[in-house]
């Protein structure tokens, strides 16, 4: 097993890409070389890694030669465009887009939940949707104690989910509105500053948007529970970074809140944040920049004997995207699950 790896980040200049660069450095991922790839617009831009400036390159098939791991976060169409070239170059693609998540041959991995699924990869491992990752790490420890029968979730999603430009746009909107001017709306269909709206992804014939269907289908795949009942309502809120979720759970049996609290305290990837006296619970401001998903306000559902309510906030760019991808890379390297194209073809 090599003791260090040639890594490329596709989408290195974006909100998640820049976080990937920082996390690889902060977590001391064993890197032999780091390639930073983006669109031709960014070619030549310098980004810093371990005190050295690295010039961003435009993505090309040649760029993947000799690369062991590609962390991709440049949108679904870019992932689809380059996946074959990445796999043919012998690299493992850890893909942050939704392009391959529901393909049966592509593992969809949250390392705290289903690490072993990664072993079966055929050159691509998908990083789940951000709200799905945050919900999965919070629900999995409870599901291990008493099976969850039904999940009803409402999300409060920050601008960061739509990328770096969208975050800047919310700030511009706030300034424009305060100055009495018309706010710019390029990344979003409506002003998000001082407003909120249902998630702006296409709506299906049942009335669910794409983001809601991702939460439903991806959670079932990650938990390996194809029949799990889930309903979701996804809302964008004028928060810059970190998503929050109000989650109602129905278990097969009553689940005492105190026991759920202990389970969250003991689980990896989550942190119990509750001060009932001070009315202090998870907030996106506190979740920002943190690895753990903050979980709190765990209480019995007054409307159902087997019900629990909980509230969480988690950094969408970190655990919801970049951190989860880096954890997958760490897992694959630790378990020696990198495969040659010949091994994948067998
Ligand atoms: P660029 O900065 O050159 O546009 P975000 O999610 O924050 O919007 O970031 C998206 C990332 O994906 C950026 O790094 C962006 O690069 C990159 N990207 C977008 N379109 C392409 C493309 N067609 N080819 C390669 N990279 C792309």
Coordinates of C-alpha atoms and ligand atoms in Angstrom, one line a residue:
X1 CA 0.0 0.0 0.0
X2 CA 1.5 3.4 -0.9
X3 CA 1.8 5.7 2.1
X4 CA 0.7 8.8 0.3
X5 CA -1.6 9.5 -2.6
X6 CA -2.0 11.7 -5.7
X7 CA -5.2 13.6 -5.1
X8 CA -7.2 15.9 -7.4
X9 CA -10.0 18.2 -6.5
X10 CA -12.4 18.9 -9.3
X11 CA -14.3 22.1 -8.5
X12 CA -11.5 23.3 -6.3
X13 CA -12.5 27.0 -6.5
X14 CA -16.1 26.4 -5.3
X15 CA -17.6 26.6 -1.8
X16 CA -17.0 22.8 -1.2
X17 CA -13.8 22.7 -3.2
X18 CA -12.0 25.3 -1.0
X19 CA -13.2 23.5 2.1
X20 CA -11.8 20.2 0.7
X21 CA -8.4 21.9 0.3
X22 CA -8.5 23.1 3.9
X23 CA -9.7 19.7 5.3
X24 CA -7.0 17.7 3.5
X25 CA -4.4 19.9 5.1
X26 CA -6.1 20.1 8.5
X27 CA -6.6 16.4 8.7
X28 CA -3.1 15.7 7.4
X29 CA -4.4 13.4 4.6
X30 CA -1.4 11.5 3.2
X31 CA -0.9 13.5 0.0
X32 CA 1.9 13.0 -2.5
X33 CA 0.6 15.5 -4.9
X34 CA -2.5 17.7 -5.1
X35 CA -4.0 18.9 -8.3
X36 CA -6.6 21.6 -8.3
X37 CA -9.1 21.5 -11.2
X38 CA -12.0 23.9 -12.1
X39 CA -13.5 25.4 -15.2
X40 CA -11.3 27.2 -17.7
X41 CA -12.5 30.5 -16.1
X42 CA -10.3 29.8 -13.1
X43 CA -7.2 28.4 -14.8
X44 CA -4.1 30.0 -13.3
X45 CA -5.8 31.1 -10.1
X46 CA -3.6 30.3 -7.2
X47 CA -4.8 28.5 -4.1
X48 CA -2.7 27.7 -1.0
X49 CA -2.1 24.2 0.4
X50 CA 0.4 23.6 3.2
X51 CA 2.0 27.0 2.7
X52 CA 2.5 26.5 -1.0
X53 CA 0.6 28.2 -3.9
X54 CA -0.9 25.7 -6.4
X55 CA -2.2 27.0 -9.7
X56 CA -5.7 25.8 -10.7
X57 CA -5.9 23.9 -14.0
X58 CA -8.9 23.5 -16.3
X59 CA -10.3 20.0 -16.2
X60 CA -9.1 17.7 -19.0
X61 CA -8.8 13.9 -19.4
X62 CA -5.0 14.3 -19.2
X63 CA -5.3 15.9 -15.8
X64 CA -6.4 12.6 -14.2
X65 CA -3.4 10.6 -15.3
X66 CA -1.5 9.2 -12.3
X67 CA -4.2 10.4 -9.9
X68 CA -5.3 8.0 -7.2
X69 CA -8.3 9.8 -5.8
X70 CA -10.5 12.6 -7.4
X71 CA -12.7 14.5 -5.0
X72 CA -15.4 15.9 -7.3
X73 CA -17.6 18.9 -6.5
X74 CA -18.2 20.7 -9.7
X75 CA -21.9 19.9 -10.2
X76 CA -23.7 16.9 -11.7
X77 CA -23.1 17.6 -15.4
X78 CA -19.3 18.1 -14.9
X79 CA -19.2 14.8 -12.9
X80 CA -21.1 13.0 -15.7
X81 CA -18.8 14.5 -18.3
X82 CA -15.5 13.3 -16.6
X83 CA -16.5 10.1 -14.7
X84 CA -15.4 7.7 -17.4
X85 CA -12.0 9.5 -17.9
X86 CA -11.4 9.4 -14.1
X87 CA -12.2 5.7 -13.8
X88 CA -10.2 4.8 -16.9
X89 CA -7.3 6.7 -15.5
X90 CA -7.4 4.3 -12.6
X91 CA -8.5 6.9 -10.0
X92 CA -11.3 6.5 -7.5
X93 CA -13.9 9.3 -7.9
X94 CA -15.6 10.4 -4.7
X95 CA -18.4 12.4 -6.2
X96 CA -20.3 15.1 -4.3
X97 CA -22.9 15.5 -7.0
X98 CA -26.2 13.7 -7.4
X99 CA -25.2 12.2 -10.8
X100 CA -24.5 8.6 -9.6
X101 CA -26.0 8.4 -6.1
X102 CA -28.9 6.2 -6.9
X103 CA -27.1 3.9 -9.3
X104 CA -27.2 0.4 -7.7
X105 CA -23.5 -0.2 -8.5
X106 CA -22.4 3.0 -6.8
X107 CA -22.0 3.0 -3.0
X108 CA -23.6 6.0 -1.2
X109 CA -21.6 6.4 1.9
X110 CA -21.8 8.1 5.3
X111 CA -18.8 6.7 7.1
X112 CA -20.5 6.7 10.5
X113 CA -23.5 4.8 9.1
X114 CA -22.5 2.4 6.3
X115 CA -18.7 2.3 5.9
X116 CA -18.6 -1.2 4.6
X117 CA -20.7 -0.3 1.6
X118 CA -17.7 1.5 0.2
X119 CA -15.8 -1.7 -0.4
X120 CA -18.0 -2.7 -3.3
X121 CA -17.2 0.4 -5.4
X122 CA -16.4 0.1 -9.1
X123 CA -14.4 3.3 -9.4
X124 CA -17.1 5.7 -8.1
X125 CA -18.3 6.3 -4.5
X126 CA -21.1 8.9 -4.1
X127 CA -21.3 11.4 -1.3
X128 CA -24.9 11.9 -0.3
X129 CA -27.0 15.0 -0.4
X130 CA -26.1 17.4 2.4
X131 CA -29.4 17.4 4.3
X132 CA -29.4 13.6 4.0
X133 CA -26.0 13.2 5.5
X134 CA -26.9 15.5 8.4
X135 CA -30.1 13.6 9.1
X136 CA -28.4 10.2 8.7
X137 CA -25.7 10.7 11.3
X138 CA -28.3 11.9 13.8
X139 CA -30.9 9.1 13.2
X140 CA -28.6 6.1 12.7
X141 CA -27.6 5.7 16.4
X142 CA -31.3 5.8 17.4
X143 CA -32.3 3.4 14.6
X144 CA -29.7 0.9 16.0
X145 CA -31.5 0.9 19.4
X146 CA -35.1 0.7 18.2
X147 CA -36.0 0.6 14.5
X148 CA -37.5 3.8 13.1
X149 CA -40.8 3.3 11.3
X150 CA -41.5 6.8 9.9
X151 CA -39.6 10.0 9.5
X152 CA -41.2 13.4 8.9
X153 CA -38.6 16.1 8.3
X154 CA -38.7 19.9 7.5
X155 CA -35.4 21.5 6.5
X156 CA -34.1 25.0 7.0
X157 CA -31.4 25.2 4.3
X158 CA -28.7 27.8 4.0
X159 CA -27.5 29.6 0.9
X160 CA -24.3 27.6 0.9
X161 CA -26.1 24.6 -0.6
X162 CA -26.3 26.6 -3.8
X163 CA -22.6 27.4 -3.9
X164 CA -20.2 30.2 -3.3
X165 CA -21.9 32.6 -5.7
X166 CA -25.3 32.1 -4.0
X167 CA -23.8 32.9 -0.6
X168 CA -22.4 36.2 -2.0
X169 CA -25.7 36.9 -3.6
X170 CA -27.6 36.8 -0.3
X171 CA -25.2 39.3 1.2
X172 CA -25.7 41.6 -1.9
X173 CA -29.5 41.1 -1.5
X174 CA -29.4 42.2 2.1
X175 CA -27.4 45.3 1.3
X176 CA -29.7 46.2 -1.6
X177 CA -32.9 45.7 0.4
X178 CA -31.5 47.8 3.3
X179 CA -30.6 50.5 0.7
X180 CA -34.1 50.4 -0.7
X181 CA -32.9 48.9 -4.0
X182 CA -34.1 45.9 -6.0
X183 CA -32.1 42.8 -4.8
X184 CA -30.2 40.8 -7.5
X185 CA -31.6 37.3 -8.1
X186 CA -29.2 35.3 -10.2
X187 CA -28.5 32.1 -8.2
X188 CA -32.0 32.0 -6.7
X189 CA -35.4 32.5 -8.3
X190 CA -36.5 35.0 -5.5
X191 CA -34.8 37.1 -3.0
X192 CA -33.6 35.0 -0.1
X193 CA -32.5 37.8 2.2
X194 CA -35.3 38.6 4.7
X195 CA -37.3 35.9 3.0
X196 CA -37.6 32.1 2.6
X197 CA -39.0 29.8 0.0
X198 CA -39.5 26.1 -0.8
X199 CA -36.3 24.5 -2.2
X200 CA -35.9 25.7 -5.8
X201 CA -35.5 22.2 -7.5
X202 CA -37.9 20.7 -10.0
X203 CA -41.2 19.4 -8.6
X204 CA -42.5 15.9 -9.5
X205 CA -46.1 15.0 -10.3
X206 CA -46.7 14.1 -6.6
X207 CA -45.7 17.6 -5.6
X208 CA -42.3 16.8 -4.1
X209 CA -39.2 18.7 -5.2
X210 CA -35.9 17.0 -6.1
X211 CA -34.3 17.9 -2.9
X212 CA -37.1 16.2 -0.9
X213 CA -36.9 13.1 -3.1
X214 CA -33.1 13.0 -2.5
X215 CA -33.7 12.9 1.3
X216 CA -36.3 10.1 0.9
X217 CA -34.4 7.9 -1.6
X218 CA -30.9 8.4 -0.4
X219 CA -31.7 7.8 3.3
X220 CA -33.3 4.5 2.3
X221 CA -30.2 3.5 0.4
X222 CA -27.7 4.6 3.1
X223 CA -29.7 2.8 5.8
X224 CA -30.4 -0.2 3.5
X225 CA -34.0 0.2 4.4
X226 CA -35.9 0.4 1.0
X227 CA -39.3 0.4 2.8
X228 CA -38.6 3.2 5.4
X229 CA -41.4 5.7 5.4
X230 CA -40.1 9.3 5.0
X231 CA -41.7 12.6 4.1
X232 CA -39.7 15.8 3.7
X233 CA -40.4 19.5 3.2
X234 CA -37.2 21.4 2.1
X235 CA -37.1 25.1 2.6
X236 CA -34.3 27.6 1.8
X237 CA -33.7 30.2 4.6
X238 CA -31.6 33.3 4.6
X239 CA -28.7 31.7 6.6
X240 CA -25.3 31.8 4.9
X241 CA -23.9 28.5 6.0
X242 CA -25.1 25.4 7.9
X243 CA -28.5 23.7 7.5
X244 CA -31.1 22.9 10.2
X245 CA -33.8 20.2 10.3
X246 CA -36.9 19.6 12.5
X247 CA -37.4 15.9 12.6
X248 CA -40.4 13.9 13.8
X249 CA -39.7 10.2 14.3
X250 CA -42.0 7.3 14.9
X251 CA -40.4 4.1 16.2
X252 CA -41.7 0.6 16.5
X253 CA -41.8 1.0 20.3
X254 CA -41.8 3.9 22.7
X255 CA -38.3 5.5 22.8
X256 CA -37.7 7.5 26.1
X257 CA -36.1 10.9 25.3
X258 CA -33.5 10.3 28.0
X259 CA -32.3 7.2 26.3
X260 CA -32.2 9.0 22.9
X261 CA -30.1 11.7 24.5
X262 CA -27.6 9.2 25.8
X263 CA -27.4 7.5 22.4
X264 CA -26.6 10.9 20.7
X265 CA -24.0 11.6 23.4
X266 CA -22.2 8.4 22.7
X267 CA -22.4 8.4 18.9
X268 CA -19.7 9.5 16.5
X269 CA -20.3 12.5 14.3
X270 CA -23.0 14.1 16.5
X271 CA -23.0 16.3 19.6
X272 CA -25.8 16.8 22.0
X273 CA -26.5 20.5 22.4
X274 CA -29.3 21.2 24.9
X275 CA -29.7 23.8 27.7
X276 CA -33.4 23.7 28.5
X277 CA -33.2 26.4 31.2
X278 CA -31.5 28.9 28.8
X279 CA -33.6 27.7 25.8
X280 CA -30.3 27.1 24.0
X281 CA -30.3 24.5 21.3
X282 CA -28.5 23.8 18.0
X283 CA -28.1 26.9 15.8
X284 CA -26.5 27.3 12.3
X285 CA -24.2 30.0 13.7
X286 CA -22.8 27.4 16.2
X287 CA -22.7 24.6 13.7
X288 CA -20.6 26.6 11.2
X289 CA -17.1 25.3 11.0
X290 CA -17.8 22.3 13.2
X291 CA -17.3 18.7 12.2
X292 CA -20.1 17.3 14.4
X293 CA -23.8 17.7 13.7
X294 CA -25.4 19.4 16.6
X295 CA -28.6 17.7 17.9
X296 CA -31.0 18.8 20.6
X297 CA -34.5 19.6 21.7
X298 CA -35.1 15.8 21.9
X299 CA -38.6 15.4 23.3
X300 CA -41.5 13.0 23.4
X301 CA -44.0 13.6 20.6
X302 CA -47.2 14.5 22.5
X303 CA -49.3 13.2 19.5
X304 CA -47.9 9.7 19.4
X305 CA -46.8 7.1 22.0
X306 CA -43.9 5.9 19.9
X307 CA -42.9 9.4 18.7
X308 CA -39.8 11.6 19.2
X309 CA -39.1 15.1 18.1
X310 CA -35.6 16.5 17.5
X311 CA -33.8 19.4 16.0
X312 CA -30.4 19.6 14.4
X313 CA -28.0 22.0 12.8
X314 CA -25.0 20.9 10.8
X315 CA -22.4 22.6 8.6
X316 CA -23.6 21.9 5.1
X317 CA -20.2 22.5 3.5
X318 CA -18.3 20.4 6.1
X319 CA -20.1 17.3 7.2
X320 CA -22.8 17.9 4.6
X321 CA -20.2 17.7 1.8
X322 CA -16.4 18.2 2.1
X323 CA -15.8 16.5 5.4
X324 CA -17.9 13.4 4.5
X325 CA -16.0 13.1 1.2
X326 CA -12.6 13.3 3.0
X327 CA -13.8 10.8 5.5
X328 CA -14.7 8.4 2.7
X329 CA -11.2 9.0 1.2
X330 CA -9.6 8.2 4.7
X331 CA -11.8 5.1 5.0
X332 CA -10.8 3.8 1.5
X333 CA -7.1 4.4 2.1
X334 CA -7.2 2.8 5.6
X335 CA -9.0 -0.3 4.4
X336 CA -6.9 -0.4 1.2
X337 CA -10.1 -0.3 -1.0
X338 CA -8.5 1.5 -4.0
X339 CA -8.8 -0.7 -7.0
X340 CA -7.0 -0.9 -10.4
X341 CA -9.1 -0.6 -13.6
X342 CA -8.4 -4.3 -14.2
X343 CA -9.7 -5.3 -10.7
X344 CA -12.8 -3.2 -11.4
X345 CA -13.4 -4.9 -14.7
X346 CA -13.2 -8.4 -13.2
Ligands
LIG1 P1 -15.1 27.9 -11.5 O1 -14.9 28.6 -10.2 O2 -14.0 27.9 -12.5 O3 -16.5 28.2 -12.1 P2 -19.9 26.2 -6.3 O4 -20.6 24.9 -5.9 O5 -19.4 27.0 -5.1 O6 -20.7 27.0 -7.3 O7 -18.5 25.8 -7.1 C1 -18.6 25.0 -8.3 C2 -17.2 24.5 -8.7 O8 -17.3 23.7 -9.9 C3 -16.2 25.6 -9.0 O9 -14.9 25.2 -8.6 C4 -16.3 25.7 -10.5 O10 -15.2 26.3 -11.1 C5 -16.5 24.3 -10.9 N1 -17.1 24.2 -12.2 C6 -18.3 24.6 -12.6 N2 -18.5 24.3 -13.9 C7 -17.4 23.6 -14.3 C8 -17.1 22.9 -15.5 N3 -17.9 22.9 -16.6 N4 -15.9 22.3 -15.6 C9 -15.1 22.3 -14.5 N5 -15.4 22.8 -13.3 C10 -16.5 23.5 -13.2

